[in-house]
Coordinates of C-alpha atoms in Angstrom, one line a residue:
Chain A
X14 CA 13.9 -61.6 69.4
X15 CA 11.3 -64.0 68.3
X16 CA 8.0 -63.9 70.3
X17 CA 6.8 -67.4 69.5
X18 CA 4.7 -68.8 72.3
X19 CA 7.3 -71.2 73.8
X20 CA 8.0 -72.0 77.4
X21 CA 6.8 -69.7 80.1
X22 CA 8.0 -70.0 83.7
X23 CA 6.0 -67.6 85.9
X24 CA 6.5 -66.9 89.6
X25 CA 7.5 -70.4 90.4
X26 CA 8.2 -71.4 94.0
X27 CA 9.2 -74.8 95.1
X28 CA 10.0 -76.2 98.5
X29 CA 11.5 -79.5 99.6
X30 CA 10.9 -80.7 103.1
X31 CA 10.4 -77.1 104.4
X32 CA 13.6 -75.8 102.8
X33 CA 12.9 -73.3 100.0
X34 CA 14.4 -74.5 96.7
X35 CA 13.1 -72.0 94.2
X36 CA 11.6 -68.6 94.8
X37 CA 9.7 -66.5 92.3
X38 CA 11.5 -67.8 89.3
X39 CA 10.3 -66.3 86.0
X40 CA 11.5 -66.4 82.4
X41 CA 10.3 -67.2 78.9
X42 CA 12.0 -69.2 76.2
X43 CA 11.1 -68.7 72.6
X44 CA 10.6 -71.8 70.5
X45 CA 13.8 -72.9 68.9
X46 CA 16.0 -71.1 71.4
X47 CA 19.1 -72.6 73.0
X48 CA 19.2 -71.4 76.5
X49 CA 21.6 -72.4 79.2
X50 CA 20.8 -72.3 82.9
X51 CA 23.9 -71.6 85.0
X52 CA 24.2 -71.7 88.8
X53 CA 26.2 -73.1 91.7
X54 CA 25.5 -76.6 93.0
X55 CA 22.4 -76.8 95.0
X56 CA 20.8 -73.7 93.6
X57 CA 17.7 -75.6 92.4
X58 CA 18.5 -75.7 88.7
X59 CA 17.9 -79.4 88.4
X60 CA 14.6 -79.0 90.3
X61 CA 13.6 -76.3 87.9
X62 CA 14.3 -78.6 85.0
X63 CA 12.2 -81.3 86.7
X64 CA 9.3 -78.8 87.0
X65 CA 9.6 -78.0 83.3
X66 CA 9.7 -81.7 82.5
X67 CA 6.5 -82.2 84.6
X68 CA 8.2 -84.6 87.0
X69 CA 7.3 -82.2 89.8
X70 CA 4.6 -79.6 90.3
X71 CA 5.4 -76.1 91.5
X72 CA 4.1 -75.0 94.9
X73 CA 3.0 -71.7 93.5
X74 CA 3.3 -70.1 90.0
X75 CA 3.0 -71.9 86.8
X76 CA 5.0 -73.6 84.0
X77 CA 3.4 -73.4 80.6
X78 CA 4.3 -74.8 77.2
X79 CA 2.4 -73.2 74.2
X80 CA 0.2 -71.4 76.7
X81 CA -1.0 -74.7 78.4
X82 CA 0.1 -75.5 82.0
X83 CA 2.5 -78.5 82.3
X84 CA 0.7 -81.0 84.4
X85 CA 2.9 -84.1 84.0
X86 CA 5.7 -85.6 81.9
X87 CA 5.1 -85.8 78.2
X88 CA 7.0 -87.3 75.3
X89 CA 7.0 -83.7 73.9
X90 CA 9.6 -82.8 76.4
X91 CA 12.6 -85.0 76.7
X92 CA 15.2 -85.0 79.5
X93 CA 18.8 -86.1 79.3
X94 CA 20.1 -86.7 82.8
X95 CA 23.8 -86.6 83.8
X96 CA 24.0 -90.4 83.7
X97 CA 21.9 -93.5 84.1
X98 CA 19.5 -92.3 81.4
X99 CA 19.5 -95.6 79.6
X100 CA 17.9 -98.8 80.9
X101 CA 20.8 -101.1 81.7
X102 CA 18.9 -104.3 80.6
X103 CA 18.4 -103.1 77.0
X104 CA 21.1 -102.6 74.4
X105 CA 21.6 -99.1 73.1
X106 CA 19.6 -99.7 70.0
X107 CA 16.6 -101.1 71.9
X108 CA 16.8 -98.2 74.3
X109 CA 16.4 -95.8 71.4
X110 CA 13.8 -98.1 69.7
X111 CA 11.7 -98.1 72.8
X112 CA 11.5 -94.3 72.7
X113 CA 10.7 -94.4 69.0
X114 CA 7.8 -96.7 69.6
X115 CA 6.5 -94.6 72.5
X116 CA 6.5 -91.6 70.2
X117 CA 4.9 -93.5 67.3
X118 CA 3.0 -96.6 68.5
X119 CA 2.2 -97.6 65.0
X120 CA 5.8 -98.4 64.4
X121 CA 6.7 -102.1 64.0
X122 CA 9.6 -103.4 66.1
X123 CA 11.8 -103.7 63.0
X124 CA 11.0 -100.2 61.8
X125 CA 11.7 -98.8 65.3
X126 CA 15.1 -100.6 65.3
X127 CA 15.9 -99.2 61.9
X128 CA 15.1 -95.7 63.0
X129 CA 17.2 -96.3 66.1
X130 CA 20.2 -97.4 64.0
X131 CA 19.9 -94.2 61.9
X132 CA 19.8 -92.0 65.0
X133 CA 22.8 -93.9 66.5
X134 CA 24.8 -93.2 63.3
X135 CA 23.8 -89.6 63.6
X136 CA 25.4 -89.4 67.1
X137 CA 28.4 -91.5 66.1
X138 CA 27.4 -94.7 67.8
X139 CA 26.7 -96.9 64.8
X140 CA 29.4 -99.4 65.9
X141 CA 28.0 -99.7 69.4
X142 CA 24.3 -100.2 68.6
X143 CA 24.2 -103.7 70.0
X144 CA 26.2 -102.9 73.1
X145 CA 24.7 -102.6 76.6
X146 CA 25.2 -99.4 78.6
X147 CA 27.6 -101.1 81.1
X148 CA 29.9 -101.8 78.1
X149 CA 30.2 -98.2 77.1
X150 CA 32.1 -95.2 78.3
X151 CA 30.3 -92.2 79.9
X152 CA 30.6 -90.2 76.7
X153 CA 29.1 -93.0 74.6
X154 CA 26.2 -93.5 77.0
X155 CA 25.4 -89.7 76.7
X156 CA 25.5 -90.0 73.0
X157 CA 23.0 -92.9 73.4
X158 CA 20.8 -90.7 75.7
X159 CA 20.9 -87.9 73.1
X160 CA 19.8 -90.4 70.4
X161 CA 17.0 -91.5 72.6
X162 CA 15.8 -87.9 73.1
X163 CA 15.9 -87.4 69.3
X164 CA 13.9 -90.6 68.8
X165 CA 11.0 -89.3 71.0
X166 CA 10.6 -86.4 68.4
X167 CA 10.4 -84.1 71.4
X168 CA 10.3 -80.4 70.6
X169 CA 11.9 -79.5 73.9
X170 CA 15.1 -81.0 75.2
X171 CA 15.9 -80.5 78.8
X172 CA 19.6 -81.4 79.5
X173 CA 20.6 -81.7 83.2
X174 CA 24.4 -81.4 83.3
X175 CA 24.6 -84.1 80.6
X176 CA 28.3 -83.8 80.2
X177 CA 29.2 -83.1 83.8
X178 CA 30.9 -86.4 84.3
X179 CA 33.0 -86.4 81.1
X180 CA 36.6 -85.6 80.6
X181 CA 37.3 -82.3 78.9
X182 CA 38.0 -83.7 75.4
X183 CA 34.9 -85.8 75.3
X184 CA 32.9 -83.0 76.8
X185 CA 34.0 -80.6 73.9
X186 CA 33.2 -83.3 71.3
X187 CA 29.7 -83.8 72.8
X188 CA 29.1 -80.0 73.0
X189 CA 29.8 -79.7 69.3
X190 CA 27.6 -82.7 68.5
X191 CA 24.8 -81.2 70.5
X192 CA 25.2 -77.8 68.7
X193 CA 25.2 -79.7 65.4
X194 CA 22.0 -81.5 66.3
X195 CA 20.3 -78.3 67.4
X196 CA 21.4 -76.3 64.3
X197 CA 20.5 -78.9 61.7
X198 CA 17.0 -79.5 63.0
X199 CA 14.3 -77.7 61.1
X200 CA 12.3 -76.3 62.7
X201 CA 14.7 -75.9 65.6
X202 CA 14.0 -77.5 68.9
X203 CA 14.0 -75.6 72.2
X204 CA 17.0 -76.6 74.3
X205 CA 17.4 -75.8 77.9
X206 CA 20.9 -76.9 79.1
X207 CA 21.7 -76.9 82.8
X208 CA 25.4 -76.6 83.9
X209 CA 27.6 -75.1 86.6
X210 CA 30.4 -74.5 84.1
X211 CA 30.3 -70.8 82.9
X212 CA 32.4 -71.5 79.8
X213 CA 30.1 -74.3 78.7
X214 CA 27.1 -72.1 79.3
X215 CA 28.5 -69.3 77.2
X216 CA 29.8 -71.5 74.5
X217 CA 26.6 -73.3 73.9
X218 CA 23.7 -70.9 74.5
X219 CA 22.0 -68.0 72.7
X220 CA 20.9 -67.0 76.1
X221 CA 22.1 -67.5 79.6
X222 CA 19.9 -67.5 82.7
X223 CA 21.9 -67.4 85.9
X224 CA 20.4 -68.7 89.2
X225 CA 21.5 -67.7 92.6
X226 CA 21.2 -70.1 95.6
X227 CA 19.2 -70.5 98.8
X228 CA 16.5 -70.4 97.5
X229 CA 17.1 -70.4 93.8
X230 CA 16.2 -67.2 92.0
X231 CA 17.1 -65.6 88.7
X232 CA 20.0 -63.2 89.1
X233 CA 20.8 -62.5 85.5
X234 CA 19.3 -63.2 82.1
X235 CA 21.5 -62.2 79.1
X236 CA 21.6 -62.8 75.3
X237 CA 24.8 -64.3 74.1
X238 CA 25.1 -62.6 70.8
X239 CA 28.2 -64.2 69.3
X240 CA 27.7 -65.4 65.8
X241 CA 27.9 -69.2 65.1
X242 CA 29.9 -71.2 64.5
X243 CA 32.0 -70.2 67.5
X244 CA 35.6 -71.6 67.2
X245 CA 36.6 -72.0 70.8
X246 CA 40.0 -70.4 70.6
X247 CA 38.6 -67.2 69.0
X248 CA 35.6 -67.0 71.3
X249 CA 37.5 -67.5 74.5
X250 CA 40.0 -64.7 73.5
X251 CA 37.3 -62.3 72.2
X252 CA 37.2 -59.2 74.4
X253 CA 33.4 -59.0 74.4
X254 CA 33.3 -62.6 75.5
X255 CA 35.8 -62.0 78.3
X256 CA 33.8 -59.0 79.5
X257 CA 30.6 -60.9 79.5
X258 CA 32.2 -63.8 81.4
X259 CA 33.6 -61.4 84.0
X260 CA 30.2 -59.7 84.4
X261 CA 28.5 -63.0 85.0
X262 CA 31.2 -64.4 87.3
X263 CA 31.0 -61.1 89.1
X264 CA 27.3 -61.3 89.5
X265 CA 27.5 -64.8 90.8
X266 CA 30.2 -64.1 93.4
X267 CA 28.5 -60.9 94.5
X268 CA 25.4 -63.0 95.0
X269 CA 27.4 -65.6 97.0
X270 CA 28.9 -62.8 99.2
X271 CA 25.4 -61.3 99.8
X272 CA 24.2 -64.7 100.9
X273 CA 27.1 -65.2 103.3
X274 CA 26.7 -61.7 104.7
X275 CA 23.0 -62.3 105.2
X276 CA 23.8 -65.5 107.1
X277 CA 26.3 -63.9 109.5
Chain B
X30 CA 83.9 -99.9 102.3
X31 CA 83.6 -103.0 100.3
X32 CA 80.7 -104.1 102.5
X33 CA 78.9 -100.9 101.7
X34 CA 79.4 -101.4 98.0
X35 CA 77.8 -104.9 98.2
X36 CA 74.8 -103.5 100.1
X37 CA 74.5 -100.8 97.4
X38 CA 74.6 -103.2 94.5
X39 CA 72.2 -105.5 96.3
X40 CA 69.7 -102.7 96.4
X41 CA 69.9 -102.2 92.7
X42 CA 69.3 -105.8 91.8
X43 CA 66.3 -106.5 89.7
X44 CA 63.1 -107.0 91.6
X45 CA 62.5 -110.6 90.3
X46 CA 65.6 -111.6 92.2
X47 CA 64.2 -110.1 95.4
X48 CA 60.9 -112.0 95.0
X49 CA 62.8 -115.2 94.3
X50 CA 64.5 -115.0 97.7
X51 CA 61.2 -114.8 99.6
X52 CA 60.1 -117.9 101.4
X53 CA 57.5 -119.9 99.4
X54 CA 53.9 -118.9 100.0
X55 CA 52.0 -121.1 102.5
X56 CA 50.4 -124.1 100.9
X57 CA 46.8 -123.1 101.5
X58 CA 47.2 -119.8 99.7
X59 CA 48.4 -121.6 96.5
X60 CA 45.3 -123.8 96.3
X61 CA 42.8 -121.3 95.0
X62 CA 40.0 -123.1 93.3
X63 CA 41.0 -126.5 94.6
X64 CA 39.7 -126.2 98.1
X65 CA 36.2 -127.6 97.5
X66 CA 37.4 -130.8 95.7
X67 CA 40.1 -131.4 98.4
X68 CA 37.5 -131.1 101.2
X69 CA 35.2 -133.5 99.3
X70 CA 38.1 -136.1 99.0
X71 CA 39.0 -135.7 102.6
X72 CA 35.4 -136.4 103.7
X73 CA 35.2 -139.4 101.4
X74 CA 38.4 -140.7 102.8
X75 CA 37.3 -140.2 106.4
X76 CA 34.1 -142.0 105.6
X77 CA 36.0 -144.9 104.1
X78 CA 38.4 -145.1 107.0
X79 CA 35.6 -145.0 109.6
X80 CA 33.7 -147.9 108.0
X81 CA 36.9 -149.9 107.3
X82 CA 38.6 -149.5 110.7
X83 CA 35.8 -149.2 113.2
X84 CA 34.1 -152.4 114.4
X85 CA 30.7 -151.5 113.1
X86 CA 27.7 -153.9 113.1
X87 CA 27.2 -155.7 109.7
X88 CA 24.2 -153.5 108.9
X89 CA 25.2 -150.3 110.6
X90 CA 23.6 -146.9 109.9
X91 CA 26.9 -146.0 108.2
X92 CA 27.5 -148.4 105.4
X93 CA 30.8 -148.3 103.6
X94 CA 31.2 -146.2 100.4
X95 CA 31.5 -149.3 98.2
X96 CA 28.2 -150.8 99.5
X97 CA 26.5 -147.4 99.0
X98 CA 27.8 -147.2 95.5
X99 CA 26.6 -150.7 94.7
X100 CA 23.2 -149.9 96.2
X101 CA 23.1 -146.6 94.2
X102 CA 23.8 -148.5 91.0
X103 CA 21.2 -151.2 91.7
X104 CA 18.5 -148.7 92.6
X105 CA 19.2 -146.2 89.9
X106 CA 16.1 -147.1 87.8
X107 CA 14.0 -146.8 90.9
X108 CA 15.6 -143.5 91.8
X109 CA 15.0 -142.1 88.3
X110 CA 11.3 -143.1 88.4
X111 CA 11.3 -141.5 91.9
X112 CA 12.8 -138.3 90.4
X113 CA 10.1 -138.1 87.8
X114 CA 7.4 -138.6 90.3
X115 CA 8.9 -136.0 92.6
X116 CA 9.2 -133.5 89.7
X117 CA 5.5 -134.0 88.9
X118 CA 4.9 -132.4 92.3
X119 CA 7.8 -130.0 92.5
X120 CA 7.6 -128.4 89.0
X121 CA 3.9 -127.5 89.0
X122 CA 4.1 -126.3 92.6
X123 CA 7.2 -124.2 92.1
X124 CA 6.2 -122.8 88.7
X125 CA 2.8 -121.7 90.1
X126 CA 4.6 -120.1 93.0
X127 CA 7.1 -118.3 90.7
X128 CA 4.4 -117.0 88.4
X129 CA 1.9 -115.9 91.0
X130 CA 4.6 -114.7 93.4
X131 CA 6.3 -112.5 90.8
X132 CA 3.1 -111.2 89.2
X133 CA 1.5 -110.6 92.6
X134 CA 4.6 -109.2 94.2
X135 CA 5.2 -106.7 91.4
X136 CA 1.5 -105.6 91.5
X137 CA 1.4 -105.3 95.3
X138 CA 4.8 -103.4 95.1
X139 CA 3.6 -100.9 92.6
X140 CA 0.0 -100.2 93.4
X141 CA -0.3 -98.1 96.6
X142 CA -3.5 -99.4 98.1
X143 CA -2.7 -103.1 97.3
X144 CA 0.7 -102.6 99.1
X145 CA -1.0 -101.0 102.1
X146 CA -3.4 -104.0 102.2
X147 CA -1.0 -106.9 101.5
X148 CA 2.3 -106.0 103.0
X149 CA 1.3 -106.1 106.7
X150 CA -0.6 -109.3 105.9
X151 CA 2.4 -110.9 104.2
X152 CA 4.6 -109.9 107.3
X153 CA 2.3 -112.0 109.5
X154 CA 1.7 -115.0 107.2
X155 CA 5.0 -115.4 105.4
X156 CA 7.0 -116.6 108.5
X157 CA 4.5 -119.4 109.3
X158 CA 6.5 -122.6 108.7
X159 CA 4.9 -124.2 105.6
X160 CA 5.0 -127.7 107.1
X161 CA 2.1 -126.8 109.3
X162 CA -0.2 -126.7 106.3
X163 CA 0.6 -130.4 105.4
X164 CA -2.1 -132.1 107.6
X165 CA -4.6 -129.4 106.4
X166 CA -3.7 -129.9 102.8
X167 CA -4.0 -133.7 103.1
X168 CA -7.4 -133.4 104.7
X169 CA -8.9 -130.8 102.3
X170 CA -7.4 -131.7 98.9
X171 CA -8.7 -134.9 97.1
X172 CA -5.4 -136.5 96.1
X173 CA -2.0 -136.9 97.7
X174 CA -0.4 -135.3 94.7
X175 CA -2.6 -132.2 94.8
X176 CA -1.9 -131.7 98.5
X177 CA 1.8 -132.1 98.0
X178 CA 1.8 -129.6 95.1
X179 CA -0.1 -127.2 97.3
X180 CA 2.4 -127.5 100.1
X181 CA 5.4 -127.0 97.7
X182 CA 3.5 -124.0 96.3
X183 CA 2.9 -122.4 99.7
X184 CA 6.5 -122.9 100.7
X185 CA 8.0 -121.3 97.6
X186 CA 5.3 -118.6 97.2
X187 CA 6.0 -116.5 100.2
X188 CA 9.8 -115.9 99.7
X189 CA 9.2 -115.2 96.0
X190 CA 6.2 -112.9 96.7
X191 CA 8.0 -111.0 99.4
X192 CA 11.2 -110.5 97.4
X193 CA 9.3 -109.3 94.4
X194 CA 7.6 -106.7 96.5
X195 CA 11.0 -105.7 97.8
X196 CA 12.3 -105.5 94.3
X197 CA 9.5 -103.3 93.1
X198 CA 9.9 -101.0 96.2
X199 CA 13.7 -100.6 95.5
X200 CA 13.1 -99.4 91.9
X201 CA 15.7 -96.8 91.2
X202 CA 14.2 -93.3 91.1
X203 CA 16.1 -92.6 87.9
X204 CA 14.5 -95.5 86.1
X205 CA 11.2 -94.3 87.3
X206 CA 11.9 -90.8 86.0
X207 CA 13.1 -92.1 82.6
X208 CA 10.0 -94.3 82.3
X209 CA 7.7 -91.3 83.1
X210 CA 9.5 -89.1 80.6
X211 CA 9.0 -91.7 77.9
X212 CA 5.3 -92.2 78.9
X213 CA 5.8 -95.8 79.9
X214 CA 3.1 -96.6 82.5
X215 CA 0.6 -99.2 83.7
X216 CA 1.2 -102.8 82.7
X217 CA 4.0 -101.7 80.3
X218 CA 5.8 -100.0 83.1
X219 CA 5.6 -103.2 85.3
X220 CA 6.6 -105.5 82.5
X221 CA 9.4 -103.5 80.9
X222 CA 10.8 -101.5 83.8
X223 CA 9.9 -102.9 87.2
X224 CA 10.3 -106.6 86.3
X225 CA 13.8 -106.4 84.9
X226 CA 14.9 -103.9 87.5
X227 CA 13.6 -106.2 90.3
X228 CA 15.2 -109.4 88.9
X229 CA 18.1 -109.4 91.4
X230 CA 15.6 -109.4 94.3
X231 CA 13.3 -111.9 92.5
X232 CA 16.2 -114.4 91.9
X233 CA 17.2 -114.4 95.6
X234 CA 13.6 -115.1 96.5
X235 CA 13.4 -117.9 93.9
X236 CA 16.6 -119.5 95.3
X237 CA 15.1 -119.6 98.8
X238 CA 11.8 -120.8 97.4
X239 CA 13.5 -123.6 95.5
X240 CA 15.5 -124.8 98.5
X241 CA 12.3 -124.8 100.6
X242 CA 10.4 -126.6 97.8
X243 CA 12.8 -129.6 98.0
X244 CA 12.4 -129.6 101.8
X245 CA 8.7 -129.6 101.6
X246 CA 8.6 -132.1 98.7
X247 CA 10.6 -134.7 100.7
X248 CA 8.7 -134.0 103.9
X249 CA 5.4 -134.3 102.0
X250 CA 6.4 -137.6 100.4
X251 CA 7.1 -139.1 103.8
X252 CA 3.3 -138.8 104.5
X253 CA 1.5 -140.3 101.6
X254 CA 3.5 -140.9 98.4
X255 CA 4.1 -144.3 96.8
X256 CA 7.1 -143.0 94.8
X257 CA 9.5 -140.1 94.9
X258 CA 12.8 -139.1 96.4
X259 CA 11.7 -138.6 99.9
X260 CA 9.6 -141.7 99.7
X261 CA 12.6 -143.8 98.6
X262 CA 14.7 -142.7 101.6
X263 CA 11.8 -143.3 104.0
X264 CA 10.9 -146.7 102.5
X265 CA 14.4 -148.3 102.8
X266 CA 15.0 -146.8 106.2
X267 CA 11.8 -148.6 107.3
X268 CA 13.4 -151.8 106.0
X269 CA 16.7 -151.0 107.6
X270 CA 18.3 -151.2 104.1
X271 CA 20.9 -148.5 105.0
X272 CA 23.1 -148.7 101.9
X273 CA 20.0 -147.8 99.8
X274 CA 18.9 -145.2 102.3
X275 CA 22.3 -143.4 102.2
X276 CA 22.3 -143.8 98.4
X277 CA 18.9 -142.1 98.3
X278 CA 20.1 -139.2 100.5
X279 CA 23.2 -138.7 98.3
X280 CA 21.2 -138.9 95.1
X281 CA 18.6 -136.4 96.5
X282 CA 21.4 -134.0 97.4
X283 CA 22.8 -134.3 93.8
X284 CA 19.3 -133.5 92.3
X285 CA 18.9 -130.5 94.6
X286 CA 22.3 -129.3 93.7
X287 CA 21.6 -129.6 90.0
X288 CA 18.3 -127.7 90.3
X289 CA 19.9 -124.9 92.2
X290 CA 22.7 -124.7 89.7
X291 CA 20.2 -124.5 86.8
X292 CA 18.5 -121.6 88.6
X293 CA 21.9 -119.9 89.1
X294 CA 22.7 -120.4 85.4
X295 CA 19.4 -118.8 84.5
X296 CA 20.1 -115.9 86.8
X297 CA 23.5 -115.2 85.3
X298 CA 22.0 -115.4 81.9
X299 CA 19.3 -112.9 82.6
X300 CA 21.3 -110.6 84.9
X301 CA 24.3 -110.2 82.7
X302 CA 23.9 -106.4 82.9
X303 CA 24.3 -106.3 86.7
X304 CA 27.9 -105.5 87.4

């Protein structure tokens, strides 16, 4: 495993209106790693992502990037939310161009638009560049949001259930697009992908971090060592994959049972 | 047996047939879109009948439609000059109110301490009927025109200011997060994010402000103008020239309607992205 000084989450606790959301969460991500963060709804995984983005500050503990504490949002770390990532009053190209100009203020408007058009072709949205978010399907909007994240030049992409609202076919297409974007970048960017779908987590990641709920804490942290590319049909019928899936599902339901028992 | 067969075959008949047998829909449900013109014609007809059939005095307060139409035609040049003179008061007052109201409202709505200072103040001052400032404005400002502009400004300012604050306060948390992630802050944040996101609120404030501007304009002109729409109505009322007075009222209504429609068209143009 590479030991590049990437992202460090150390003993993080967070609390929202008196209710514990995260408790003593710790893990490290190497630079260029594709990690998935799996957990049931309400386990604080989105909150953890917001802490890493710098949108919130931990109560105790620290979140560091390259050894420096994260004190606020930065264009170095981009977030793709489930929906509503794009500003509805700008067309897709201008949404992406806005991000490009924030990353590189010297860029002229026309140059930023040109770069936006290139990125939109990259994510398969060349035809829709001049459309507004309300004119696009959920999948197209998420392609646009991905293009915007690429336009920021961010080295860290934090993805908060970005494909959660998509139909299965679109979801699979976008997963493959995301993998292609990650694999073709040099040097590779660090991806942290939040999901509550165990298959999605295992298909995408090099590494899976599983959170338990109430309050959120790490219950498992595994390498996913399947070679890429990973054709879905082969992967999902691979005995090692099935065993890993069982293990993680087992850990999650044991955790849920323990929480229920503790409560009664 | 044969009865049963008929019933059975009737059930299998195509649907269109079944619909055709329904009683026709009531008249008022088939008039969609025509209601407003019909009401307008009915009122015009009622007006005509009242003036034609009732034994009204020769110069009654309700002149017949023909006489009003003739008066309107005759005084059209004067009404157009009056419109121009009114707009010289309305446009500067309303534009100043829109610019200062939106800029001030967005600033007060996004800067914490400004909000804490101004929002309670606005709650107290905004509901004061703007007409109470008229005598004060006339006394303090050097010309009638300036005092009328000031009164229009005050009337339009508060609704625009208050609705801009409300717009800034209702900024969607997701837009705020996206802006922070992209590093959009300060003036750029207000101009590129808060302003467009607040436009629905701002436009409702601008519509209230525009309606109030017309009220205050005509009220203001009753006091000291020598031309203008409100002045026209007041002048001919003083001379008991009721056809011209009614023509002036109708014409003022038309101008107000056109101004409101223009604002509405601007709103639809700028807010195309709001579904």
